[in-house]
Coordinates of C-alpha atoms in Angstrom, one line a residue:
X12 CA 0.1 0.0 -0.3
X13 CA 0.9 3.5 -1.2
X14 CA 1.8 5.7 2.1
X15 CA 0.7 9.5 1.6
X16 CA 2.1 12.7 3.4
X17 CA -1.6 13.1 4.5
X18 CA -1.2 9.7 6.3
X19 CA -1.4 9.1 10.2
X20 CA 2.3 7.6 10.7
X21 CA 2.7 4.7 13.5
X22 CA 6.3 3.5 14.6
X23 CA 6.1 0.7 11.7
X24 CA 4.6 3.4 8.4
X25 CA 7.4 5.8 9.7
X26 CA 10.3 3.5 9.3
X27 CA 8.9 2.4 5.6
X28 CA 8.2 5.4 5.2
X29 CA 12.0 7.0 6.4
X30 CA 14.0 4.2 5.8
X31 CA 14.7 4.5 1.9
X32 CA 16.0 7.6 2.8
X33 CA 18.0 6.5 5.2
X34 CA 19.5 3.9 3.0
X35 CA 19.5 6.3 0.0
X36 CA 21.9 8.5 2.3
X37 CA 23.8 5.7 2.7
X38 CA 24.8 5.0 -0.1
X39 CA 25.5 8.9 -1.1
X40 CA 27.9 8.6 2.0
X41 CA 29.5 5.7 0.1
X42 CA 31.3 7.7 -2.5
X43 CA 33.9 9.3 -0.3
X44 CA 34.5 5.9 1.6
X45 CA 34.9 3.8 -1.8
X46 CA 37.2 6.4 -3.3
X47 CA 39.0 6.3 -0.2
X48 CA 39.6 3.3 0.7
X49 CA 40.9 2.2 -3.2
X50 CA 43.2 5.6 -2.8
X51 CA 44.6 4.1 0.9
X52 CA 45.2 0.9 -0.2
X53 CA 46.0 1.2 -4.2
X54 CA 48.0 4.5 -4.7
X55 CA 48.9 5.3 -1.1
X56 CA 49.0 7.9 2.4
X57 CA 50.2 10.8 -0.3
X58 CA 47.5 10.2 -2.2
X59 CA 44.5 9.3 0.5
X60 CA 45.4 12.8 2.4
X61 CA 45.0 14.7 -0.4
X62 CA 41.3 13.3 -0.7
X63 CA 40.6 14.6 2.5
X64 CA 42.6 17.6 2.6
X65 CA 40.2 18.7 -0.9
X66 CA 37.1 17.5 -0.2
X67 CA 35.6 20.0 2.8
X68 CA 35.4 23.0 -0.3
X69 CA 33.6 20.4 -3.2
X70 CA 31.5 19.5 -0.1
X71 CA 31.1 22.9 0.9
X72 CA 30.3 24.2 -2.5
X73 CA 27.8 21.3 -2.8
X74 CA 25.6 22.5 -0.5
X75 CA 24.0 25.1 -2.0
X76 CA 22.1 21.8 -3.6
X77 CA 21.2 20.3 -0.4
X78 CA 20.5 24.0 0.8
X79 CA 17.5 24.7 -2.4
X80 CA 16.4 20.7 -1.7
X81 CA 15.7 20.6 1.8
X82 CA 14.0 24.5 1.8
X83 CA 12.6 24.1 -0.8
X84 CA 11.1 20.5 -0.4
X85 CA 10.0 22.0 3.1
X86 CA 7.6 24.8 0.4
X87 CA 6.3 22.7 -2.0
X88 CA 4.8 20.0 0.3
X89 CA 3.5 22.6 2.6
X90 CA 1.7 24.5 -0.5
X91 CA 0.8 20.8 -1.8
X92 CA -1.3 21.0 1.8
X93 CA -2.7 24.1 1.1
X94 CA -4.2 22.1 -2.1
X95 CA -2.0 24.5 -4.8
X96 CA -0.7 21.4 -6.6
X97 CA -0.1 23.6 -10.1
X98 CA 1.6 26.5 -7.8
X99 CA 3.8 23.7 -6.0
X100 CA 5.2 21.9 -9.2
X101 CA 6.0 25.6 -10.7
X102 CA 8.2 27.0 -7.7
X103 CA 9.7 23.1 -7.5
X104 CA 10.1 23.4 -11.5
X105 CA 11.9 26.8 -10.6
X106 CA 14.9 25.4 -7.9
X107 CA 15.3 22.3 -9.9
X108 CA 16.2 25.0 -13.2
X109 CA 18.0 27.5 -10.5
X110 CA 20.1 24.8 -9.0
X111 CA 21.8 24.2 -12.4
X112 CA 22.3 27.3 -13.6
X113 CA 24.0 28.0 -9.6
X114 CA 26.0 24.3 -10.1
X115 CA 27.4 25.8 -13.3
X116 CA 29.0 29.2 -11.7
X117 CA 30.3 27.2 -9.0
X118 CA 32.2 24.4 -10.5
X119 CA 34.2 27.3 -12.4
X120 CA 34.6 29.3 -9.2
X121 CA 36.0 25.9 -7.5
X122 CA 37.9 24.9 -10.3
X123 CA 39.9 27.6 -10.5
X124 CA 40.4 28.0 -5.9
X125 CA 41.5 24.4 -5.8
X126 CA 45.4 25.1 -5.8
X127 CA 45.1 28.6 -3.3
X128 CA 43.0 25.8 -1.6
X129 CA 45.4 23.0 -1.6
X130 CA 48.8 25.6 -0.6
X131 CA 46.6 27.0 2.4
X132 CA 46.3 24.3 4.7
X133 CA 50.1 23.1 3.9
X134 CA 50.3 21.3 0.8
X135 CA 53.6 20.8 -1.3
X136 CA 55.1 18.2 -4.1
X137 CA 53.2 15.6 -5.1
X138 CA 50.1 16.4 -2.1
X139 CA 49.5 19.5 -4.1
X140 CA 50.1 17.7 -7.4
X141 CA 47.3 15.0 -6.0
X142 CA 44.8 17.3 -4.4
X143 CA 44.6 19.5 -6.9
X144 CA 44.0 17.3 -9.0
X145 CA 41.6 15.4 -7.2
X146 CA 39.6 18.9 -6.6
X147 CA 39.3 19.6 -10.7
X148 CA 37.9 16.9 -11.9
X149 CA 35.1 16.9 -9.0
X150 CA 34.4 20.3 -9.5
X151 CA 33.5 20.0 -13.7
X152 CA 30.6 17.2 -12.2
X153 CA 29.5 19.6 -8.7
X154 CA 26.1 20.7 -11.6
X155 CA 25.2 17.5 -11.6
X156 CA 26.0 16.5 -7.6
X157 CA 24.1 20.2 -6.4
X158 CA 21.6 18.7 -9.0
X159 CA 21.8 14.9 -7.3
X160 CA 21.2 16.4 -3.9
X161 CA 18.2 18.1 -4.3
X162 CA 16.7 15.5 -5.9
X163 CA 17.3 13.9 -2.7
X164 CA 14.4 15.7 -0.8
X165 CA 12.0 16.0 -3.5
X166 CA 11.5 12.7 -4.5
X167 CA 10.3 11.9 -0.5
X168 CA 7.7 15.0 -1.7
X169 CA 6.6 13.3 -4.4
X170 CA 5.8 10.1 -2.1
X171 CA 8.4 8.0 -4.1
X172 CA 11.1 7.6 -1.6
X173 CA 12.1 3.8 -3.1
X174 CA 13.1 5.5 -6.4
X175 CA 14.7 8.2 -4.9
X176 CA 16.7 4.6 -3.6
X177 CA 16.7 3.0 -6.5
X178 CA 18.9 5.9 -8.1
X179 CA 21.3 6.2 -5.0
X180 CA 21.9 2.4 -5.0
X181 CA 22.6 3.2 -9.5
X182 CA 25.2 6.6 -8.6
X183 CA 27.0 4.2 -5.8
X184 CA 27.2 0.8 -7.1
X185 CA 28.6 3.3 -10.4
X186 CA 31.2 4.8 -7.7
X187 CA 32.3 1.5 -6.8
X188 CA 32.3 -0.4 -10.1
X189 CA 34.2 2.7 -11.5
X190 CA 36.3 2.9 -8.4
X191 CA 37.7 -1.2 -9.0
X192 CA 38.2 -0.7 -12.6
X193 CA 39.8 2.7 -13.3
X194 CA 42.3 2.1 -10.2
X195 CA 43.3 -1.6 -9.4
X196 CA 42.8 -2.3 -12.6
X197 CA 43.3 0.4 -15.1
X198 CA 45.9 2.1 -12.9
X199 CA 45.1 5.4 -13.0
X200 CA 45.6 6.4 -9.3
X201 CA 43.6 9.1 -8.1
X202 CA 42.4 11.0 -11.5
X203 CA 40.6 7.0 -11.3
X204 CA 38.7 8.0 -7.9
X205 CA 37.9 11.6 -9.3
X206 CA 36.6 10.0 -12.9
X207 CA 34.7 7.1 -11.1
X208 CA 33.2 10.1 -8.4
X209 CA 32.0 12.1 -11.3
X210 CA 30.6 9.9 -13.7
X211 CA 28.1 8.2 -9.9
X212 CA 27.1 12.4 -10.2
X213 CA 25.6 12.1 -13.2
X214 CA 23.9 9.2 -12.8
X215 CA 21.9 10.5 -9.6
X216 CA 20.6 13.6 -11.5
X217 CA 20.4 12.5 -15.4
X218 CA 17.6 9.9 -14.0
X219 CA 15.8 12.0 -11.8
X220 CA 15.9 14.7 -14.4
X221 CA 14.2 12.6 -16.9
X222 CA 11.8 10.7 -14.6
X223 CA 10.2 14.4 -13.6
X224 CA 10.2 15.7 -17.1
X225 CA 7.8 12.8 -17.8
X226 CA 4.0 14.7 -17.4
X227 CA 2.6 10.7 -16.7
X228 CA 4.7 10.0 -13.5
X229 CA 2.9 8.6 -11.2
X230 CA 4.0 11.3 -8.3
X231 CA 2.4 15.0 -7.6
X232 CA 5.4 17.2 -8.9
X233 CA 6.4 17.4 -12.5
X234 CA 8.9 19.9 -14.0
X235 CA 7.7 21.9 -16.9
X236 CA 7.0 25.6 -17.4
X237 CA 7.8 27.7 -14.6
X238 CA 8.4 31.9 -13.8
X239 CA 10.4 33.5 -11.9
X240 CA 9.1 33.8 -7.7
X241 CA 12.0 35.4 -6.3
X242 CA 10.3 36.1 -2.4
X243 CA 9.7 31.9 -2.7
X244 CA 13.6 31.6 -3.7
X245 CA 14.3 33.4 -1.8
X246 CA 12.3 32.1 0.9
X247 CA 13.4 28.1 -0.8
X248 CA 16.9 29.8 0.7
X249 CA 16.9 31.0 4.4
X250 CA 14.0 28.3 5.1
X251 CA 17.2 25.6 4.2
X252 CA 20.2 28.3 5.4
X253 CA 20.5 25.5 7.8
X254 CA 21.6 22.8 5.9
X255 CA 24.1 24.9 4.0
X256 CA 24.9 26.8 7.3
X257 CA 26.0 22.9 8.3
X258 CA 27.7 21.9 5.5
X259 CA 29.6 25.0 4.5
X260 CA 30.5 25.3 8.1
X261 CA 31.3 21.4 8.4
X262 CA 33.6 22.8 5.2
X263 CA 35.3 25.4 7.2
X264 CA 36.1 23.2 10.5
X265 CA 37.5 20.5 8.1
X266 CA 39.9 22.5 7.4
X267 CA 40.4 24.1 10.4
X268 CA 41.4 20.0 11.8
X269 CA 43.5 20.1 9.2
X270 CA 45.5 22.5 10.2
X271 CA 45.8 21.7 13.4
X272 CA 46.7 18.0 11.9
X273 CA 49.4 19.0 10.2
X274 CA 50.6 21.2 12.7
X275 CA 50.3 18.0 16.0
X276 CA 50.9 15.1 13.6
X277 CA 51.2 16.4 10.1
X278 CA 50.6 13.9 7.1
X279 CA 49.4 11.0 9.3
X280 CA 47.2 13.3 11.8
X281 CA 45.1 14.7 8.0
X282 CA 44.9 10.8 6.8
X283 CA 43.5 9.4 10.5
X284 CA 41.0 12.6 10.7
X285 CA 39.7 10.8 6.8
X286 CA 38.8 7.8 8.3
X287 CA 37.0 9.3 11.1
X288 CA 34.9 11.0 8.3
X289 CA 34.0 8.4 6.9
X290 CA 32.6 6.6 10.0
X291 CA 30.9 10.2 10.8
X292 CA 29.7 10.1 7.3
X293 CA 27.9 6.9 8.0
X294 CA 26.7 7.4 11.1
X295 CA 25.6 11.0 9.7
X296 CA 23.8 9.5 6.7
X297 CA 21.6 7.6 9.2
X298 CA 20.4 11.1 11.3
X299 CA 20.2 13.0 7.4
X300 CA 18.4 10.2 6.3
X301 CA 15.8 9.9 8.7
X302 CA 15.3 14.4 8.6
X303 CA 15.5 14.4 5.2
X304 CA 12.3 10.9 5.1
X305 CA 10.6 12.7 7.7
X306 CA 10.7 16.6 6.8
X307 CA 8.1 16.3 4.4
X308 CA 5.6 15.2 6.7
X309 CA 5.6 17.9 8.9
X310 CA 5.3 20.4 6.4
X311 CA 2.7 18.7 5.1
X312 CA 0.9 18.7 8.2
X313 CA 1.8 22.3 9.1
X314 CA 0.6 23.6 6.1
X315 CA -2.7 21.5 6.7
X316 CA -3.0 23.1 10.4
X317 CA -3.4 19.5 11.6
X318 CA -1.3 20.0 15.0
X319 CA -2.4 16.4 16.9
X320 CA -0.2 14.7 13.2
X321 CA 2.6 17.1 14.3
X322 CA 3.0 16.5 17.8
X323 CA 2.7 12.5 16.7
X324 CA 5.9 13.4 14.4
X325 CA 7.3 15.2 17.2
X326 CA 7.2 12.7 20.1
X327 CA 8.5 9.5 17.6
X328 CA 11.1 11.9 16.2
X329 CA 12.6 12.4 19.4
X330 CA 12.3 9.1 20.9
X331 CA 14.4 7.8 17.7
X332 CA 17.0 10.0 17.4
X333 CA 18.3 9.6 21.4
X334 CA 18.1 5.7 21.3
X335 CA 19.6 5.9 17.4
X336 CA 22.6 7.7 19.2
X337 CA 23.2 5.1 22.0
X338 CA 23.0 2.7 19.5
X339 CA 25.3 3.9 16.9
X340 CA 27.6 4.9 19.3
X341 CA 27.7 1.7 21.1
X342 CA 28.1 -0.2 17.4
X343 CA 31.2 2.3 17.0
X344 CA 32.8 0.8 20.0
X345 CA 32.6 -3.2 19.0
X346 CA 33.6 -2.6 15.5
X347 CA 36.1 0.1 16.0
X348 CA 38.8 -2.1 14.9
X349 CA 38.4 -4.0 12.3
X350 CA 36.9 -0.9 10.2
X351 CA 39.9 1.1 10.9
X352 CA 42.0 -1.2 9.5
X353 CA 40.4 -1.3 6.5
X354 CA 42.0 1.9 5.6
X355 CA 45.0 1.9 7.7
X356 CA 46.0 -1.8 8.2
X357 CA 49.3 -0.8 6.2
X358 CA 50.7 1.6 8.8
X359 CA 50.5 0.4 12.3
X360 CA 51.6 3.9 14.2
X361 CA 48.6 5.8 11.6
X362 CA 45.9 3.0 12.8
X363 CA 47.3 3.1 16.2
X364 CA 46.4 6.9 16.0
X365 CA 42.8 6.6 14.1
X366 CA 42.3 3.8 16.3
X367 CA 42.3 6.0 19.4
X368 CA 41.0 9.2 17.8
X369 CA 37.7 7.1 17.1
X370 CA 37.5 5.8 20.2
X371 CA 36.7 9.8 21.6
X372 CA 34.9 11.2 19.2
X373 CA 32.5 8.3 18.7
X374 CA 30.7 9.9 21.6
X375 CA 30.1 12.8 19.8
X376 CA 26.7 10.9 17.8
X377 CA 25.2 10.4 21.8
X378 CA 24.3 14.2 21.2
X379 CA 23.8 14.6 16.7
X380 CA 21.4 12.9 16.4
X381 CA 19.3 15.5 18.2
X382 CA 20.6 18.3 16.5
X383 CA 20.7 17.6 12.7
X384 CA 16.8 16.3 13.3
X385 CA 15.8 18.9 15.9
X386 CA 17.5 21.8 12.9
X387 CA 15.5 19.9 10.5
X388 CA 12.5 19.9 12.4
X389 CA 12.1 23.7 12.4
X390 CA 12.9 23.8 8.5
X391 CA 10.1 21.3 8.0
X392 CA 8.2 23.9 10.4
X393 CA 9.4 27.1 7.9
X394 CA 11.3 28.8 10.6
X395 CA 14.6 29.0 9.1
X396 CA 16.0 31.0 11.3
X397 CA 15.8 29.3 14.5
X398 CA 17.2 25.6 12.4
X399 CA 19.9 28.1 11.0
X400 CA 20.9 28.5 14.6
X401 CA 21.7 25.5 16.1
X402 CA 23.8 24.6 12.9
X403 CA 25.2 27.2 13.0
X404 CA 26.7 26.6 16.7
X405 CA 27.3 23.3 16.1
X406 CA 28.8 22.9 13.2
X407 CA 31.1 26.3 13.1
X408 CA 30.4 28.3 16.8
X409 CA 31.4 25.6 18.8
X410 CA 33.7 23.6 16.6
X411 CA 36.1 26.0 16.0
X412 CA 36.5 27.3 19.7
X413 CA 36.7 24.0 21.1
X414 CA 39.5 22.8 18.0
X415 CA 41.2 26.1 19.4
X416 CA 41.2 25.7 23.0
X417 CA 41.2 22.3 23.6
X418 CA 44.7 21.6 22.0
X419 CA 46.4 23.4 24.1
X420 CA 45.4 22.3 27.2
X421 CA 45.8 18.2 25.5
X422 CA 47.2 18.6 23.1
X423 CA 46.3 15.9 19.9
X424 CA 43.8 14.7 22.2
X425 CA 42.3 17.8 22.5
X426 CA 41.3 18.0 18.6
X427 CA 39.1 14.3 19.3
X428 CA 37.5 15.9 22.1
X429 CA 36.1 18.7 20.2
X430 CA 33.7 16.9 18.2
X431 CA 31.7 15.6 21.2
X432 CA 31.9 19.3 23.1
X433 CA 30.9 21.1 20.1
X434 CA 28.0 18.4 19.8
X435 CA 26.9 19.1 23.6
X436 CA 27.1 22.1 23.4
X437 CA 24.9 22.2 21.1
X438 CA 22.3 19.8 22.4
X439 CA 21.8 21.7 25.3
X440 CA 20.6 24.7 22.7
X441 CA 18.1 22.3 20.6
X442 CA 16.8 21.2 24.0
X443 CA 15.9 24.6 24.2
X444 CA 14.8 25.8 21.3
X445 CA 12.0 22.6 21.3
X446 CA 10.9 23.3 24.6
X447 CA 10.5 27.6 24.2
X448 CA 8.1 27.1 20.9
X449 CA 6.9 24.3 21.5
X450 CA 3.5 25.8 22.4
X451 CA 3.9 28.2 18.9
X452 CA 4.4 25.3 17.2
X453 CA 1.5 22.8 18.9
X454 CA 3.7 20.0 18.2

């Protein structure tokens, strides 16, 4: 039976509806992880460090697509909840076309900035060469990556989360197969890793375009003629700004972590941080997947004025995020050794450093789910200001303060504790907002 946004959601129905989005985000997270695995094991430690050095810039630019997807899906969902299907499709079409145009502009800028950013982080020689090569190929495909991240939100609005999962699986498998062929079989090195990821971006964006351009697809959303709705576009940006702030801040903080790690541990520190980020991608993907899958439900019922269902979604979301955080941290501690060994078994010193850092950083995910879900919950309620503030404090203010201060006291160990302290402080802020605004929205 098809699940619709207008339904009442039990735990079972909610799990069925958000599961494809969670799996979709897990497959999306495999792009960097698979690249890292093949580069680390078949190209070398320097190339692996280069991937992790330049990736924050790529993710920072692509965050605009995530912003337009999350912010736009909240508006389109609310418009559908108000019974204005034709206008919802015009808004949807405008956002899609604008994303591609912006993607082309950012691709040109990113291509130019790659060597400048790499040098500013201390890269020289082979590390600099690898960073620029990898980054420039990815930036050539950045318009398609932005489209892919945007469509991930709109497939949920279209009541097609399973189709979304199929597209993401296809893109992920493309990346995995091409990584094996281009790196291990053909020996293309870091260029092979970049091209494998770039082609997967194409798959993840072109297939959704074809689907939504079909006038007889079985969803409420279709691409077609539109106009320029300036107020709606600004609202899309402000409403999704928390997601962009979160990604941009993560990129800035990633640069800062790399700078500090180069200072305290050198190239090994950057490589160790890359492995920890891969584990983080998996855990965060689960939380973000739930947020993407559940936010359109909240937006729909907010637009329809259905406060009992808002209360239902609020309660279930909070329970699932707390329980999920505890379970993920427990599993991470149990499987830390084999996971770290996948990327570092060839270097005992690097493996020891990475394992110690992972034991500490894992505790941040007890609080991370609450913060990610809380921010997306306010985005779904079209309160972009509160959503952005939560993300801004969590991913930038608290992180920067911790990464600058804690290493002065605890050295390298302080760098790993920075993640935990930032998420803990952000969780306190998130809970405060949830309590303060509960009567305003009736959840």
